[in-house]
Short mmCIF file of C-alpha atoms and ligand atoms in Angstrom, two decimals:
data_model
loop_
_atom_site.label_atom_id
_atom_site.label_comp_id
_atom_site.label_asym_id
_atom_site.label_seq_id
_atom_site.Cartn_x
_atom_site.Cartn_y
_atom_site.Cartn_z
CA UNK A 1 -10.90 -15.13 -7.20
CA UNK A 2 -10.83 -14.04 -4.06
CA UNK A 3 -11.90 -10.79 -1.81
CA UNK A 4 -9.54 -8.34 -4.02
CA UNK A 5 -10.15 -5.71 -0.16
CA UNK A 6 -7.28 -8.05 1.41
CA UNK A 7 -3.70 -7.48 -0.25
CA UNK A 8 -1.30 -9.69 1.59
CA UNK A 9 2.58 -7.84 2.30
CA UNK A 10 4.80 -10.27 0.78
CA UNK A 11 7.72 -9.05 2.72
CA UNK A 12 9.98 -12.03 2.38
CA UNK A 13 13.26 -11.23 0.77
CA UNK A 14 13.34 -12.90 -2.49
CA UNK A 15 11.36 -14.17 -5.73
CA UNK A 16 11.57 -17.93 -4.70
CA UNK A 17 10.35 -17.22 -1.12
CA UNK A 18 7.62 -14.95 -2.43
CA UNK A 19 6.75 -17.82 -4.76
CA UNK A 20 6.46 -20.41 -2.44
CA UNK A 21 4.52 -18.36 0.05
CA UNK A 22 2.11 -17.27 -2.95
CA UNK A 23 1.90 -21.43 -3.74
CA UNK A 24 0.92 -21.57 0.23
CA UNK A 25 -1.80 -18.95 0.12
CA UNK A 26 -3.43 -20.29 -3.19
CA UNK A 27 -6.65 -19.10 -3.65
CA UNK A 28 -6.82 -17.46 -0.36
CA UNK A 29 -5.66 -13.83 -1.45
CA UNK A 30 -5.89 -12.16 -5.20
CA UNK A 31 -4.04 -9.04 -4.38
CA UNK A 32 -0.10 -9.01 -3.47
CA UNK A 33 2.05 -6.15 -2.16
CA UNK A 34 5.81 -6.15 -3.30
CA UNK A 35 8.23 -3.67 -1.91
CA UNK A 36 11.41 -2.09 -1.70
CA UNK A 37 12.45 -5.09 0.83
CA UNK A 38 12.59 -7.18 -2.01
CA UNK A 39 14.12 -5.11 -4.70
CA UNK A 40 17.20 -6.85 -4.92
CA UNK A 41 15.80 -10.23 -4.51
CA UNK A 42 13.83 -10.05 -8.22
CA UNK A 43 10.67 -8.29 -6.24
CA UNK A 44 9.79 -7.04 -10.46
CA UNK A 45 10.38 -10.40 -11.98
CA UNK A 46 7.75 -11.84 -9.24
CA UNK A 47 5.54 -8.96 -9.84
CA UNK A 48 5.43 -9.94 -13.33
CA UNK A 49 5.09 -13.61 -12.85
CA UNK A 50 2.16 -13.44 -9.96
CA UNK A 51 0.41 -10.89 -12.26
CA UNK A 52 1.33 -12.61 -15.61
CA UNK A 53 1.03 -16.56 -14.29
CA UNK A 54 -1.30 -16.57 -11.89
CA UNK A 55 -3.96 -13.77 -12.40
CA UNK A 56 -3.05 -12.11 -9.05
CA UNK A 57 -3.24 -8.30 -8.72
CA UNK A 58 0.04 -6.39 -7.79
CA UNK A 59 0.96 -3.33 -5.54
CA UNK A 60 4.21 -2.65 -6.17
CA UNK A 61 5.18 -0.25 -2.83
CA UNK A 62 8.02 1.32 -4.59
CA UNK A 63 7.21 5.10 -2.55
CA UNK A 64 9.06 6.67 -5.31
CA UNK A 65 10.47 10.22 -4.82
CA UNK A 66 12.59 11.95 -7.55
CA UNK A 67 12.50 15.05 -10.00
CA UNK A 68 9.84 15.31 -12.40
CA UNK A 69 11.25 13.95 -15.41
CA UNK A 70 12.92 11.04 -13.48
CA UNK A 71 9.58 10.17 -12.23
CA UNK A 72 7.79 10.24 -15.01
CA UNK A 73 10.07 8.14 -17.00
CA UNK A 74 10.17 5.58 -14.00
CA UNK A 75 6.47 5.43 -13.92
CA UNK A 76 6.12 4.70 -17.70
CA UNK A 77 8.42 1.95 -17.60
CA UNK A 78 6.45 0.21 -14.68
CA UNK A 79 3.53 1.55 -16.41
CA UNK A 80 3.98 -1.08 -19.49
CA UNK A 81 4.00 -4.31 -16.92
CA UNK A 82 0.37 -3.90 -16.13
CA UNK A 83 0.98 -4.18 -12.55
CA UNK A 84 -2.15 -1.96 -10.04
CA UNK A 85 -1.06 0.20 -7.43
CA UNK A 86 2.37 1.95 -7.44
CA UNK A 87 3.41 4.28 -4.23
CA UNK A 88 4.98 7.71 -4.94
CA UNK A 89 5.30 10.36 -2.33
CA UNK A 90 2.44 12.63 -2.15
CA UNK A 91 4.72 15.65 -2.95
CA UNK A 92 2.08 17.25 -5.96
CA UNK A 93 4.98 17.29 -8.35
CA UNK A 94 6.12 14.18 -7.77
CA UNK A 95 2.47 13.02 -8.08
CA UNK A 96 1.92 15.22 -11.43
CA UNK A 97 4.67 13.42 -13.14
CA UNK A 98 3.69 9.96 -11.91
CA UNK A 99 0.12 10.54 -13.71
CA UNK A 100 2.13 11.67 -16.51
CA UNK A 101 3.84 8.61 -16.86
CA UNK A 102 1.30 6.66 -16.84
CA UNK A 103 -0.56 8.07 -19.37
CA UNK A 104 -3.65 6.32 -20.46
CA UNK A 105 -2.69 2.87 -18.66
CA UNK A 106 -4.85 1.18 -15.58
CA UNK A 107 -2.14 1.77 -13.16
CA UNK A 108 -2.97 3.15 -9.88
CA UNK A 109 -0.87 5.97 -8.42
CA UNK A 110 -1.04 6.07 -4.66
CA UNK A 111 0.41 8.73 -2.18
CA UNK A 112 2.63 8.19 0.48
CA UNK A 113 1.44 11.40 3.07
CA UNK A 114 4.03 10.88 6.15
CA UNK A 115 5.40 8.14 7.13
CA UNK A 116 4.30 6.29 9.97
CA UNK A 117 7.28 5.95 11.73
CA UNK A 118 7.92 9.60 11.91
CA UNK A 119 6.91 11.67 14.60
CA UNK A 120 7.41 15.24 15.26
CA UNK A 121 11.09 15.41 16.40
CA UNK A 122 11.74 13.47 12.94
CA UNK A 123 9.86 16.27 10.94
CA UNK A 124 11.28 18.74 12.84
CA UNK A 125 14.60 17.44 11.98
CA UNK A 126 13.86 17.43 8.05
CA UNK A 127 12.61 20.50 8.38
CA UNK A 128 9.12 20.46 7.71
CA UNK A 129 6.60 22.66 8.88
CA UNK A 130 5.67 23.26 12.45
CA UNK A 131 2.03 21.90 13.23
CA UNK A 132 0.05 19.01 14.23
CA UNK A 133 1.25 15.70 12.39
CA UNK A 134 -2.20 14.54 11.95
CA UNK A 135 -3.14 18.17 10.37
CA UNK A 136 -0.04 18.15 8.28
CA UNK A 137 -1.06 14.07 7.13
CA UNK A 138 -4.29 15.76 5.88
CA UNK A 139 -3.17 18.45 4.56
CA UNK A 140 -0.99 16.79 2.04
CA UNK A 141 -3.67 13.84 1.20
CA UNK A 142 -5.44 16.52 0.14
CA UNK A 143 -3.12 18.31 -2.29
CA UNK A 144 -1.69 14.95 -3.24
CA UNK A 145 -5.28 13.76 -4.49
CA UNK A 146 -5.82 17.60 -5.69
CA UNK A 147 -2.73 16.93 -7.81
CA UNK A 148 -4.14 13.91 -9.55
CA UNK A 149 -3.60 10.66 -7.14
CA UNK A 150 -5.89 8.03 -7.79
CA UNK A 151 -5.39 7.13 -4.22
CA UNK A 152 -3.43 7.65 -0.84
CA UNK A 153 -2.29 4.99 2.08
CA UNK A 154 -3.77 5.77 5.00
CA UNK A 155 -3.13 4.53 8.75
CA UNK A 156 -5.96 3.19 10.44
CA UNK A 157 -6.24 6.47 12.34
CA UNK A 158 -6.28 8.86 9.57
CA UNK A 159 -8.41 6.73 7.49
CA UNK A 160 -11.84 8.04 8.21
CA UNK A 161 -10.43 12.22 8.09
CA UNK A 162 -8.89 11.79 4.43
CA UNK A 163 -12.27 9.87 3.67
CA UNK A 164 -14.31 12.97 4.50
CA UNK A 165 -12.29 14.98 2.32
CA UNK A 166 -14.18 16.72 -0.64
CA UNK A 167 -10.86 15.51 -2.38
CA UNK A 168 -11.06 11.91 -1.55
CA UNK A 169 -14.32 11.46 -3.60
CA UNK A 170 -14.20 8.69 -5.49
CA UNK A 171 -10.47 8.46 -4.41
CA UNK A 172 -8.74 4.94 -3.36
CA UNK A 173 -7.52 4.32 0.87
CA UNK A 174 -4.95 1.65 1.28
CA UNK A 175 -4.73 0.68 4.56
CA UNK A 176 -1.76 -0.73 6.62
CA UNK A 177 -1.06 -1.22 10.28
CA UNK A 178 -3.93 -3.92 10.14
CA UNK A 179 -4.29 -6.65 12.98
CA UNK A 180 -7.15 -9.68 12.98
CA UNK A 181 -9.01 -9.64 15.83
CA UNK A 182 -7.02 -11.45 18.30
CA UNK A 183 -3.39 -11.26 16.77
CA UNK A 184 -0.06 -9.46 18.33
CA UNK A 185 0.79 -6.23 17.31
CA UNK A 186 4.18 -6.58 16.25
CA UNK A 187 5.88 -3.42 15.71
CA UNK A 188 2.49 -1.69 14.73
CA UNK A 189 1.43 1.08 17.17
CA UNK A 190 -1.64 2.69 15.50
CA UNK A 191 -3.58 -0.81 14.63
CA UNK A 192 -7.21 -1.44 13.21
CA UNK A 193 -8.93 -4.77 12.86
CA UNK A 194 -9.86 -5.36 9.32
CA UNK A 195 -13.56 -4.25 9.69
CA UNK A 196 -13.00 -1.32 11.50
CA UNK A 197 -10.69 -0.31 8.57
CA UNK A 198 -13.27 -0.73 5.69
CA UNK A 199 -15.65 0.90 7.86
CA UNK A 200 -13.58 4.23 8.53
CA UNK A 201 -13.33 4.45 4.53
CA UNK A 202 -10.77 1.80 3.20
CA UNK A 203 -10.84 0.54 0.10
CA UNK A 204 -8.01 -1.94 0.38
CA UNK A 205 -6.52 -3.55 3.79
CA UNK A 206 -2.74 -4.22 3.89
CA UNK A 207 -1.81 -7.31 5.94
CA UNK A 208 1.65 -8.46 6.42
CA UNK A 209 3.21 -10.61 9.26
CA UNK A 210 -0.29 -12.32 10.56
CA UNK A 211 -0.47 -13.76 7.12
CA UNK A 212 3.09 -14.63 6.05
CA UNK A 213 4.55 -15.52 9.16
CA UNK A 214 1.13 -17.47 10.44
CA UNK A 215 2.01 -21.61 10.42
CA UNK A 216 -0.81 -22.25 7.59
CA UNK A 217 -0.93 -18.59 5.53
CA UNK A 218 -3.87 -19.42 3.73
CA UNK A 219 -6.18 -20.31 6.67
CA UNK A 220 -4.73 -16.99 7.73
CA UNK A 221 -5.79 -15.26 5.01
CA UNK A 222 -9.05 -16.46 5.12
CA UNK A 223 -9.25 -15.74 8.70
CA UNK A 224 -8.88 -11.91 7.60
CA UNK A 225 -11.39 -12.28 5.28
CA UNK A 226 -14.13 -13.28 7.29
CA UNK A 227 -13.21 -10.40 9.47
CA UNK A 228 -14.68 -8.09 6.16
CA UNK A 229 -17.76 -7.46 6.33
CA UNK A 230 -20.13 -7.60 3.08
CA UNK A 231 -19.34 -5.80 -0.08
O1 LIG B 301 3.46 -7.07 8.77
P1 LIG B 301 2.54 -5.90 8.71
O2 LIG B 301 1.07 -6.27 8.55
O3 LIG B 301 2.77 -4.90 9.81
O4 LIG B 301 2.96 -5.21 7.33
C1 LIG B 301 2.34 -4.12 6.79
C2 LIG B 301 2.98 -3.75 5.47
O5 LIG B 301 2.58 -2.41 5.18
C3 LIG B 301 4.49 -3.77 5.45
O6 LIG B 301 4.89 -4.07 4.12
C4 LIG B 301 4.85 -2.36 5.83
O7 LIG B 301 6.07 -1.95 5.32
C5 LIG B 301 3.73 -1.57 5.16
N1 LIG B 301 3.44 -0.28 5.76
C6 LIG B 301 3.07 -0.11 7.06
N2 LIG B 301 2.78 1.11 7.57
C7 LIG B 301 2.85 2.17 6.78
C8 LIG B 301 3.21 2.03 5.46
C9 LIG B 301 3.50 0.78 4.96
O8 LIG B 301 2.98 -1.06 7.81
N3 LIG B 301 2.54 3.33 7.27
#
């Protein structure tokens, strides 16, 4: 089994291309992420079968957001799959009924603070709070793993302050927005490489595009691996 620290974004839009590209990687990666991209595409069914039929570990990035009794009842329904790491919003309610749902099962409940791809004109807009974004990405880390979360998903940039939280003890960082040393930046603005990731705190690196799209994804993979440094 490989380096479970390296979950590969399997953000292609259905179960047989997710399939295929899992075939491709092999050995190379232990850990997939599954989101809402591929909800309609049977993103659960290959959940079930990479966890079930190949032994892989599954994040399934579902960033749920709902009332409390709609959560919880979503959450215990994923709950019985034995799937790893499900997204909710960091909202403390929403995060209180997630644990809920899960009750005494080894699924992972991991906060969603802000989303990347908001800035302050966008919070401004949904009417949240006036204040620095960076403050307000703390802020709710911390009452989000106050509330119960086993975990939140960090950017490369906020990795290291939610680490030195007295909250975030013992507490899981997921990190996206990751780029091997050498490789373009995509769409990504607020990049790590893989080592500088794990050393700001990170538990887990999320990499998506310079492993599915590269011409050989496992070599890839293993690229990023090297990149980790020793556990
Ligand atoms: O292709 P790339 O490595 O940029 O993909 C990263 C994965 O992590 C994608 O599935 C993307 O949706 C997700 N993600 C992210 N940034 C966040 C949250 C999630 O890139 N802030």
């Amino acid at each position: 089994m490989s380096d479970d620290r390296l979950i590969v974004a399997l953000d292609v839009p259905n179960v047989v291309q997710g399939l295929d590209l899992a075939a491709r990687i092999g050995d190379a990666a232990s850990f997939y992420k599954i989101g809402l991209g591929m909800l309609t595409g049977g993103g659960f069914a290959l959940a079930n079968e990479l966890k079930q039929e190949h032994g892989k570990r599954i994040f399934l990035d579902m960033k749920l957001f709902d009332i409390g009794a709609t959560i919880e009842a979503a959450v215990r329904g994923i709950a019985q799959y034995d799937l790893d790491f499900l997204t909710v919003h960091g909202d403390p309610q929403v995060v209180r009924a997630a644990q809920e749902g899960k009750g005494g099962t080894g699924l992972k409940i991991l906060a969603v603070t802000i989303l990347t791809s908001l800035d302050r004109n966008d919070l401004d807009d949904n009417c949240i709070k006036p204040g620095d974004i960076h403050a307000i990405t703390l802020d709710r880390a911390a009452r989000a793993l106050a509330a119960g979360a086993d975990g939140v998903i960090a950017s490369p940039q906020e990795a290291a302050a939610i680490r030195a939280l007295p909250e975030a003890a013992g507490k899981l960082i997921v990190t996206p927005g990751i780029r091997p040393t050498g490789s373009a930046s995509g769409d990504q603005k607020r990049i790590a490489t893989p080592a500088q990731a794990i050393a700001d705190g990170a538990d887990h690196i999320v990499v998506g595009r310079p492993v599915w799209q590269a011409q050989d994804p496992a070599e890839a993979a293993r690229r990023v691996l090297a990149e980790l440094p020793p556990r």
